[in-house]
Short mmCIF file of C-alpha atoms and ligand atoms in Angstrom, two decimals:
data_model
loop_
_atom_site.label_atom_id
_atom_site.label_comp_id
_atom_site.label_asym_id
_atom_site.label_seq_id
_atom_site.Cartn_x
_atom_site.Cartn_y
_atom_site.Cartn_z
CA MET N 1 0.00 0.00 0.00
CA ILE N 2 0.97 3.59 -0.58
CA ILE N 3 0.15 6.87 1.13
CA ARG N 4 -0.52 9.34 -1.68
CA HIS N 5 -1.19 12.41 0.38
CA LEU N 6 -0.83 13.44 3.99
CA SER N 7 -2.46 16.47 5.48
CA LEU N 8 -1.87 17.65 9.07
CA THR N 9 -3.50 20.45 11.03
CA ASN N 10 -2.34 21.43 14.51
CA PHE N 11 -0.43 18.19 14.93
CA ARG N 12 2.72 18.60 17.06
CA ASN N 13 4.87 21.32 15.44
CA TYR N 14 2.87 21.23 12.17
CA GLY N 15 0.37 24.07 12.07
CA ARG N 16 -0.66 23.13 8.56
CA LEU N 17 0.93 20.60 6.21
CA GLU N 18 -0.11 19.35 2.78
CA LEU N 19 2.31 16.74 1.50
CA GLU N 20 2.27 14.61 -1.64
CA LEU N 21 4.12 11.35 -1.10
CA SER N 22 5.64 9.12 -3.76
CA PRO N 23 5.99 5.36 -3.97
CA GLY N 24 9.45 3.98 -3.16
CA ALA N 25 11.76 5.58 -0.62
CA THR N 26 11.32 9.08 0.75
CA LEU N 27 14.09 10.51 2.90
CA LEU N 28 13.11 13.23 5.36
CA TYR N 29 16.26 15.02 6.42
CA GLY N 30 16.94 18.07 8.50
CA GLN N 31 18.46 19.26 11.74
CA ASN N 32 17.34 18.15 15.18
CA ALA N 33 13.92 19.19 16.48
CA GLN N 34 12.44 20.18 13.09
CA GLY N 35 9.58 17.67 12.84
CA LYS N 36 10.97 14.51 11.18
CA THR N 37 9.88 12.13 13.92
CA ASN N 38 6.58 14.00 14.34
CA LEU N 39 5.73 13.25 10.71
CA LEU N 40 6.35 9.52 11.13
CA GLU N 41 4.38 9.64 14.37
CA ALA N 42 1.41 11.14 12.49
CA ILE N 43 1.41 8.29 9.96
CA TYR N 44 1.82 5.68 12.69
CA TYR N 45 -1.02 7.26 14.63
CA LEU N 46 -3.39 7.02 11.65
CA ALA N 47 -2.45 3.37 11.21
CA THR N 48 -2.63 2.26 14.85
CA THR N 49 -4.56 5.03 16.71
CA ARG N 50 -1.62 5.11 19.12
CA SER N 51 1.43 7.27 19.53
CA PRO N 52 4.78 5.59 20.10
CA HIS N 53 5.90 8.63 22.12
CA ALA N 54 3.11 10.64 23.72
CA GLU N 55 1.90 9.66 27.16
CA HIS N 56 -1.44 11.38 26.58
CA ASP N 57 -3.01 11.99 23.20
CA HIS N 58 -3.76 15.64 23.92
CA GLN N 59 0.02 16.20 23.80
CA LEU N 60 -0.23 15.66 20.04
CA LEU N 61 -2.15 18.90 19.55
CA HIS N 62 -0.01 21.85 18.50
CA TRP N 63 0.64 23.74 21.69
CA ASP N 64 0.16 27.15 20.00
CA ALA N 65 -3.33 26.14 18.93
CA GLY N 66 -4.06 25.23 22.54
CA GLN N 67 -3.05 28.67 23.79
CA ALA N 68 -5.65 30.69 21.89
CA GLU N 69 -8.74 31.25 23.97
CA GLU N 70 -11.05 29.48 21.57
CA PRO N 71 -13.54 27.11 23.15
CA VAL N 72 -12.65 24.24 20.80
CA VAL N 73 -9.23 23.23 19.41
CA VAL N 74 -9.16 20.66 16.61
CA GLY N 75 -6.16 18.75 15.30
CA ARG N 76 -6.61 16.78 12.11
CA LEU N 77 -4.65 14.03 10.40
CA VAL N 78 -5.76 12.91 6.94
CA ALA N 79 -4.16 10.34 4.65
CA GLN N 80 -5.16 9.31 1.17
CA VAL N 81 -4.10 5.69 0.90
CA SER N 82 -4.07 3.37 -2.13
CA MET N 83 -4.21 -0.29 -1.39
CA ALA N 84 -3.57 -3.33 -3.52
CA LYS N 85 -6.38 -3.98 -6.01
CA ALA N 86 -6.48 -0.24 -6.74
CA GLN N 87 -8.75 0.67 -3.82
CA GLU N 88 -8.39 4.21 -2.50
CA ARG N 89 -9.27 5.24 1.04
CA ARG N 90 -9.35 8.53 2.85
CA LEU N 91 -8.50 8.11 6.52
CA GLU N 92 -9.00 10.83 9.05
CA MET N 93 -8.40 11.23 12.75
CA ARG N 94 -9.59 14.28 14.66
CA LEU N 95 -8.20 15.33 18.01
CA ILE N 96 -10.69 17.59 19.73
CA LEU N 97 -10.15 19.60 22.88
CA GLU N 98 -13.22 21.36 24.23
CA ARG N 99 -12.72 23.82 27.03
CA ASN N 100 -15.94 23.56 28.91
CA GLY N 101 -14.76 24.95 32.21
CA ARG N 102 -13.78 21.56 33.62
CA SER N 103 -10.21 20.33 33.97
CA ARG N 104 -7.88 21.45 31.19
CA HIS N 105 -7.69 18.08 29.43
CA GLY N 106 -11.01 16.75 30.61
CA GLY N 107 -12.72 17.70 27.36
CA PHE N 108 -10.40 15.78 25.04
CA ARG N 109 -11.80 13.27 22.58
CA ARG N 110 -10.97 11.64 19.26
CA GLU N 111 -12.97 10.91 16.15
CA ALA N 112 -12.08 8.54 13.33
CA LEU N 113 -13.44 8.74 9.78
CA VAL N 114 -13.04 6.46 6.79
CA ASP N 115 -14.05 8.02 3.47
CA ARG N 116 -15.59 10.89 5.45
CA ARG N 117 -17.90 8.63 7.44
CA LYS N 118 -17.50 8.42 11.19
CA VAL N 119 -16.38 5.01 12.42
CA ARG N 120 -15.30 3.53 15.74
CA LEU N 121 -11.62 4.10 16.45
CA MET N 122 -10.88 0.40 16.08
CA ASP N 123 -12.43 0.42 12.61
CA LEU N 124 -9.69 2.73 11.44
CA LEU N 125 -7.23 -0.12 11.99
CA GLY N 126 -6.32 -2.24 9.00
CA ASN N 127 -6.91 0.54 6.45
CA LEU N 128 -3.29 1.61 6.59
CA ARG N 129 -0.69 -0.89 7.78
CA VAL N 130 2.77 0.19 8.84
CA VAL N 131 5.92 -1.28 10.33
CA LEU N 132 7.81 1.23 12.44
CA PHE N 133 11.53 1.01 13.18
CA LEU N 134 12.82 3.08 16.10
CA PRO N 135 16.23 3.15 17.81
CA GLU N 136 14.43 2.25 21.06
CA ASP N 137 12.95 -0.94 19.56
CA ILE N 138 15.53 -2.84 21.56
CA GLN N 139 13.12 -2.41 24.48
CA ILE N 140 11.10 -5.21 22.94
CA ILE N 141 13.91 -7.40 24.27
CA THR N 142 15.16 -5.52 27.32
CA GLY N 143 11.95 -3.79 28.45
CA SER N 144 8.99 -4.94 30.53
CA PRO N 145 6.46 -7.67 29.68
CA GLY N 146 4.02 -4.82 29.07
CA ASP N 147 6.27 -3.52 26.27
CA ARG N 148 6.25 -6.94 24.64
CA ARG N 149 2.48 -7.33 24.97
CA ARG N 150 2.00 -3.88 23.43
CA TYR N 151 4.17 -4.88 20.48
CA MET N 152 2.09 -8.03 19.89
CA ASP N 153 -1.23 -6.23 20.30
CA ILE N 154 -0.45 -3.30 18.03
CA THR N 155 0.95 -5.59 15.33
CA LEU N 156 -1.95 -8.04 15.51
CA CYS N 157 -4.61 -5.33 15.68
CA GLN N 158 -3.39 -3.96 12.35
CA ILE N 159 -4.32 -7.18 10.59
CA ASP N 160 -6.96 -8.87 12.75
CA PRO N 161 -10.09 -6.90 13.69
CA VAL N 162 -11.54 -9.87 15.60
CA TYR N 163 -8.47 -10.00 17.83
CA CYS N 164 -8.70 -6.27 18.43
CA ARG N 165 -12.38 -6.45 19.42
CA THR N 166 -11.82 -9.45 21.68
CA LEU N 167 -8.91 -7.72 23.39
CA SER N 168 -10.96 -4.62 24.08
CA GLN N 169 -13.83 -6.74 25.51
CA TYR N 170 -11.37 -8.74 27.58
CA ASN N 171 -9.96 -5.58 29.13
CA LYS N 172 -13.45 -4.43 30.10
CA VAL N 173 -14.33 -7.78 31.68
CA LEU N 174 -11.00 -7.81 33.50
CA GLU N 175 -11.76 -4.40 35.00
CA GLN N 176 -15.23 -5.54 36.07
CA ARG N 177 -13.90 -8.75 37.57
CA ASN N 178 -11.20 -6.89 39.49
CA ALA N 179 -13.77 -4.45 40.87
CA LEU N 180 -15.87 -7.39 42.00
CA LEU N 181 -12.89 -9.13 43.61
CA ARG N 182 -12.24 -5.99 45.66
CA GLN N 183 -15.89 -5.82 46.72
CA ILE N 184 -15.81 -9.46 47.79
CA ALA N 185 -12.64 -8.83 49.81
CA GLU N 186 -14.31 -5.85 51.51
CA GLY N 187 -17.40 -7.91 52.20
CA SER N 188 -19.66 -5.62 50.18
CA SER N 189 -20.48 -8.27 47.58
CA SER N 190 -21.00 -12.04 47.62
CA GLN N 191 -19.14 -14.54 45.43
CA ASP N 192 -22.33 -15.54 43.61
CA VAL N 193 -21.75 -13.56 40.43
CA LEU N 194 -18.01 -14.20 40.24
CA PRO N 195 -18.38 -17.32 38.03
CA ILE N 196 -20.15 -15.26 35.36
CA PHE N 197 -17.19 -12.90 35.06
CA THR N 198 -14.68 -15.73 35.30
CA GLU N 199 -16.39 -17.55 32.44
CA LYS N 200 -16.31 -14.46 30.20
CA LEU N 201 -12.70 -13.81 31.17
CA VAL N 202 -11.44 -17.29 30.30
CA SER N 203 -13.50 -17.51 27.16
CA MET N 204 -12.09 -14.30 25.68
CA GLY N 205 -8.71 -14.82 27.31
CA SER N 206 -8.23 -18.19 25.63
CA GLN N 207 -9.07 -16.74 22.20
CA ILE N 208 -6.46 -14.04 22.74
CA MET N 209 -3.87 -16.59 23.84
CA ALA N 210 -4.55 -18.86 20.87
CA ARG N 211 -4.08 -15.95 18.48
CA ARG N 212 -0.91 -14.77 20.20
CA ALA N 213 0.52 -18.28 20.12
CA ALA N 214 -0.15 -18.59 16.39
CA PHE N 215 1.28 -15.11 15.80
CA LEU N 216 4.51 -15.88 17.65
CA ARG N 217 4.81 -19.20 15.85
CA GLU N 218 4.48 -17.59 12.42
CA LEU N 219 6.71 -14.66 13.29
CA ALA N 220 9.33 -16.92 14.86
CA ARG N 221 9.71 -18.89 11.64
CA GLU N 222 10.27 -15.77 9.57
CA THR N 223 12.51 -14.12 12.19
CA GLN N 224 14.73 -17.18 12.26
CA ARG N 225 14.97 -17.16 8.46
CA VAL N 226 15.84 -13.47 8.19
CA HIS N 227 18.29 -13.72 11.09
CA TYR N 228 19.98 -16.74 9.58
CA GLU N 229 20.04 -15.82 5.91
CA MET N 230 20.40 -12.05 5.93
CA LEU N 231 21.96 -10.96 9.20
CA THR N 232 24.29 -13.63 10.55
CA ASP N 233 26.33 -16.38 8.95
CA GLY N 234 23.92 -18.99 10.16
CA ARG N 235 25.93 -19.58 13.32
CA GLU N 236 23.12 -18.61 15.63
CA THR N 237 19.61 -19.92 15.95
CA ILE N 238 16.94 -17.64 17.24
CA ARG N 239 13.57 -18.58 18.71
CA LEU N 240 10.59 -16.70 20.06
CA GLN N 241 9.10 -18.36 23.12
CA TYR N 242 5.63 -17.66 24.44
CA LEU N 243 5.40 -17.35 28.25
CA PRO N 244 1.73 -17.50 29.24
CA ARG N 245 0.50 -17.46 32.85
CA LEU N 246 -0.91 -20.95 32.88
CA GLY N 247 -0.57 -24.17 34.87
CA GLY N 248 -0.34 -23.63 38.64
CA HIS N 249 -0.30 -26.73 40.86
CA GLY N 250 -2.98 -26.13 43.44
CA THR N 251 -1.22 -23.24 45.15
CA GLY N 252 -2.39 -20.70 42.62
CA MET N 253 0.57 -19.06 40.96
CA PRO N 254 2.29 -20.88 38.09
CA ASP N 255 6.08 -20.98 38.46
CA THR N 256 8.64 -20.40 35.70
CA ALA N 257 8.90 -24.07 34.75
CA ASP N 258 5.08 -24.25 34.41
CA ILE N 259 5.00 -21.14 32.28
CA VAL N 260 7.73 -22.37 29.93
CA ALA N 261 6.10 -25.80 29.61
CA GLN N 262 2.68 -24.31 28.88
CA GLY N 263 4.26 -21.94 26.38
CA GLU N 264 5.85 -24.86 24.54
CA TRP N 265 2.50 -26.64 24.51
CA LEU N 266 0.74 -23.54 23.19
CA GLN N 267 3.22 -23.14 20.40
CA VAL N 268 2.57 -26.56 18.98
CA GLU N 269 0.68 -26.11 15.76
CA GLY N 270 -3.03 -26.80 16.02
CA THR N 271 -3.46 -26.01 19.74
CA GLU N 272 -7.04 -24.83 19.90
CA ALA N 273 -8.73 -22.14 21.94
CA ALA N 274 -11.00 -24.80 23.51
CA ALA N 275 -8.02 -26.69 24.94
CA ILE N 276 -6.44 -23.46 26.15
CA LYS N 277 -9.74 -22.50 27.79
CA LYS N 278 -9.69 -25.68 29.84
CA ARG N 279 -6.22 -24.99 31.22
CA LEU N 280 -6.89 -21.29 31.74
CA THR N 281 -10.11 -22.14 33.63
CA ALA N 282 -8.20 -24.49 35.92
CA THR N 283 -5.46 -21.93 36.55
CA VAL N 284 -7.92 -19.10 37.24
CA HIS N 285 -9.82 -21.29 39.72
CA GLN N 286 -6.63 -22.29 41.50
CA ALA N 287 -5.71 -18.64 41.88
CA GLN N 288 -9.19 -17.51 42.98
CA ALA N 289 -8.67 -17.29 46.75
CA GLN N 290 -5.45 -15.41 46.23
CA ASP N 291 -7.09 -13.12 43.68
CA ILE N 292 -9.85 -12.22 46.14
CA ALA N 293 -7.25 -11.43 48.80
CA ARG N 294 -5.31 -9.23 46.35
CA GLY N 295 -8.35 -7.73 44.66
CA ALA N 296 -6.89 -8.43 41.23
CA THR N 297 -6.86 -11.19 38.60
CA SER N 298 -3.39 -12.71 38.57
CA VAL N 299 -3.59 -15.05 35.57
CA GLY N 300 -4.63 -14.48 31.97
CA PRO N 301 -3.30 -12.85 28.82
CA HIS N 302 -2.93 -9.47 30.57
CA ARG N 303 0.03 -11.08 32.37
CA ASP N 304 1.52 -12.77 29.25
CA ASP N 305 5.11 -12.45 28.26
CA TRP N 306 7.37 -13.84 25.53
CA ARG N 307 11.09 -13.85 24.94
CA PHE N 308 13.88 -14.38 22.46
CA LEU N 309 16.13 -17.39 22.82
CA LEU N 310 19.50 -17.26 21.11
CA ASN N 311 21.08 -20.69 20.84
CA GLY N 312 18.66 -21.75 23.58
CA ARG N 313 19.50 -18.95 26.04
CA ALA N 314 17.44 -15.90 26.97
CA LEU N 315 18.69 -13.03 24.85
CA SER N 316 17.65 -10.42 27.43
CA ASN N 317 19.91 -12.02 30.07
CA TYR N 318 22.82 -13.36 28.04
CA GLY N 319 22.91 -11.56 24.69
CA SER N 320 25.39 -8.83 23.83
CA ARG N 321 24.02 -5.45 22.80
CA GLY N 322 24.87 -6.21 19.17
CA GLN N 323 23.12 -9.58 19.31
CA GLN N 324 20.05 -7.91 20.79
CA ARG N 325 20.02 -5.25 18.08
CA THR N 326 20.38 -7.87 15.36
CA ALA N 327 17.54 -9.94 16.79
CA VAL N 328 15.17 -7.02 16.98
CA LEU N 329 16.05 -6.01 13.43
CA ALA N 330 15.31 -9.58 12.30
CA LEU N 331 11.97 -9.41 14.11
CA LYS N 332 10.97 -6.17 12.42
CA MET N 333 12.04 -7.36 8.99
CA ALA N 334 10.09 -10.57 9.61
CA GLU N 335 7.08 -8.51 10.61
CA ILE N 336 7.09 -6.87 7.16
CA ASN N 337 7.11 -10.23 5.38
CA TRP N 338 4.53 -11.68 7.76
CA MET N 339 2.18 -8.74 7.24
CA ALA N 340 2.58 -8.86 3.48
CA ALA N 341 1.93 -12.62 3.40
CA THR N 342 -1.05 -12.42 5.76
CA THR N 343 -2.82 -9.52 4.05
CA GLY N 344 -1.63 -9.77 0.45
CA ASP N 345 -0.41 -6.17 0.59
CA GLN N 346 2.91 -4.58 1.55
CA PRO N 347 2.89 -2.40 4.68
CA VAL N 348 4.37 1.09 4.59
CA LEU N 349 7.77 1.15 6.31
CA LEU N 350 8.66 3.96 8.71
CA LEU N 351 12.32 4.15 9.70
CA ASP N 352 13.25 6.77 12.29
CA GLU N 353 17.01 7.34 12.49
CA VAL N 354 17.68 3.62 12.50
CA VAL N 355 19.98 3.43 9.51
CA ALA N 356 22.59 5.60 11.28
CA GLU N 357 23.26 3.11 14.02
CA LEU N 358 23.54 -0.08 11.96
CA ASP N 359 26.82 -1.60 10.85
CA ALA N 360 27.48 -2.10 7.13
CA ARG N 361 26.04 -5.58 6.91
CA ARG N 362 22.81 -4.90 8.74
CA ARG N 363 22.41 -1.59 6.92
CA ALA N 364 22.73 -3.35 3.56
CA ALA N 365 20.14 -5.96 4.61
CA LEU N 366 17.67 -3.33 5.75
CA LEU N 367 18.12 -1.20 2.63
CA GLN N 368 17.60 -4.32 0.53
CA THR N 369 14.21 -4.69 2.25
CA VAL N 370 13.47 -1.02 1.61
CA ARG N 371 14.14 -1.58 -2.09
CA THR N 372 11.41 -4.21 -2.35
CA ALA N 373 8.82 -2.31 -0.26
CA HIS N 374 6.09 -0.30 -1.97
CA GLN N 375 6.76 2.73 0.18
CA THR N 376 9.25 3.65 2.87
CA ILE N 377 9.67 6.89 4.75
CA LEU N 378 13.02 7.35 6.45
CA THR N 379 14.46 10.12 8.57
CA ALA N 380 18.06 11.22 9.01
CA THR N 381 19.89 14.29 10.20
CA ASP N 382 22.67 13.62 7.72
CA PRO N 383 21.78 12.36 4.22
CA GLY N 384 25.52 11.85 3.67
CA MET N 385 25.31 8.45 5.32
CA PHE N 386 23.34 7.09 2.34
CA THR N 387 24.97 6.04 -0.90
CA ARG N 388 24.66 8.24 -3.98
CA GLU N 389 22.76 5.43 -5.66
CA PHE N 390 20.24 5.23 -2.81
CA LEU N 391 19.70 9.01 -2.84
CA ASP N 392 19.28 9.05 -6.62
CA ASN N 393 16.50 6.50 -6.30
CA SER N 394 14.76 8.26 -3.41
CA THR N 395 12.67 11.37 -2.98
CA CYS N 396 14.56 13.67 -0.62
CA LEU N 397 12.59 16.20 1.39
CA HIS N 398 13.97 18.82 3.72
CA VAL N 399 12.20 19.28 7.06
CA GLU N 400 12.58 22.63 8.77
CA ASN N 401 10.54 23.99 11.63
CA GLY N 402 7.31 22.20 10.79
CA ARG N 403 7.60 22.63 7.02
CA VAL N 404 8.55 20.08 4.39
CA ASN N 405 10.15 21.18 1.12
CA LEU N 406 12.04 19.83 -1.84
CA PRO N 407 15.71 20.72 -1.32
CA VAL N 408 16.75 23.95 -3.01
CA THR N 409 20.29 22.80 -3.65
CA ASN N 410 21.64 19.40 -4.55
CA LEU N 411 22.28 17.11 -1.61
CA PRO N 412 25.91 16.68 -0.48
N1 ATP H 501 2.43 19.43 20.83
C1 ATP H 501 3.43 20.09 20.24
N2 ATP H 501 3.23 21.30 19.68
C2 ATP H 501 4.23 21.98 19.06
N3 ATP H 501 5.48 21.50 18.97
C3 ATP H 501 5.75 20.28 19.50
C4 ATP H 501 4.75 19.53 20.17
N4 ATP H 501 5.30 18.37 20.60
C5 ATP H 501 6.59 18.42 20.24
N5 ATP H 501 6.88 19.56 19.59
C6 ATP H 501 8.17 20.00 19.04
O1 ATP H 501 8.40 19.43 17.79
C7 ATP H 501 9.77 19.59 17.50
C8 ATP H 501 10.21 18.56 16.50
O2 ATP H 501 10.22 17.28 17.07
P1 ATP H 501 10.70 15.97 16.28
O3 ATP H 501 10.84 14.93 17.31
O4 ATP H 501 9.82 15.68 15.13
O5 ATP H 501 12.14 16.45 15.75
P2 ATP H 501 13.12 15.70 14.76
O6 ATP H 501 13.19 16.49 13.51
O7 ATP H 501 12.78 14.26 14.65
O8 ATP H 501 14.49 15.90 15.54
P3 ATP H 501 15.68 14.87 15.93
O9 ATP H 501 16.62 14.91 14.77
O10 ATP H 501 16.24 15.52 17.13
O11 ATP H 501 15.09 13.55 16.19
C9 ATP H 501 10.47 19.59 18.84
O12 ATP H 501 11.21 20.76 18.98
C10 ATP H 501 9.35 19.55 19.86
O13 ATP H 501 9.59 20.42 20.92
MG1 MG H 502 13.61 12.56 15.50
#
């Protein structure tokens, strides 16, 4: 797929931007703090409804727009996208801040539109698919389980609307169940209705786990291939291992050996949601007394984790920095191929400053992938790090203080 046109209003440091985009590679270059990353963030936001950087979405609104004393401030992101089979779509996200006398950010809301018709936010997903490369991607390996769940969820939600809906329902049921557990602990509610919430929780939870297991299995295969064929000399084998919270032995909490064993079982091809549901039900029941005491649900996909194994050892504990970087690059490159194979259309690649920190071999591998993609948008402070040949085959755009222009002079 290809983004033909991007239009931004009051988004970060862009007051107003109208930008035609070409197929192939586009290099956004310019000094620090000019708006290169903000532009990639805007595209990513339209694709995923999430920002990789902002803590709160109202931070995405241009701060000058927020200072005027108007009662309503609107930020707007619009992309014209062409998909395979010649379909065209107009995607729009509105960020609306209404100052109605309550707390400053209390009146913030978002609206999504596809072809000018209002849709639910989650229905925006899947219309534009992207794979984002950031220098901080290494956190997928070294960061928290929450970082790794977020990676799985955002990637899966771009291609699987059923998964996305189930996940959102699961989170609601989890909240309700936790509230009930607290009430039971305080004595303000009986245990009578708990089984209803537990049943909903395990039913949706097992569907989520089945999908995640299949996702990791498919991605693992491709990651191993890319890692082996393109990035290393085949000396190292890489695996992705699912670590679900399943399989306690009567005491409630599953231990590490349980979790690894259940993860191995889940990753066997053909493991069905019904079989997972049985085990999840047993684990949730075992943990029930403890959950009531804590006022929180301790097992389920909201506590999932997964990890990389390099030659059988955990990469987060034993891998060198370079090995970790290579693994995460293999994962991202695999994600591109996986998305293309699953949907029949190439995702748009967004590369923020990543080329600068790769060594020659990994840089060549990544740029090879860029060459076969329909569209890639890269950022760099110094275009000099790219080869003449690469620059000749790319569209180079200069970013300066929230404006994007064709360069006036030839690039160095
Ligand atoms: N809500 C906002 N309103 C206006 N400006 C903002 C807002 N949020 C961030 N900025 C500003 O946008 C500017 C550009 O940020 P961006 O991260 O896109 O820079 P960059 O070109 O990628 O720079 P670098 O090369 O340092 O990565 C920053 O100076 C930042 O202060
Ligand atoms: Mg930047």
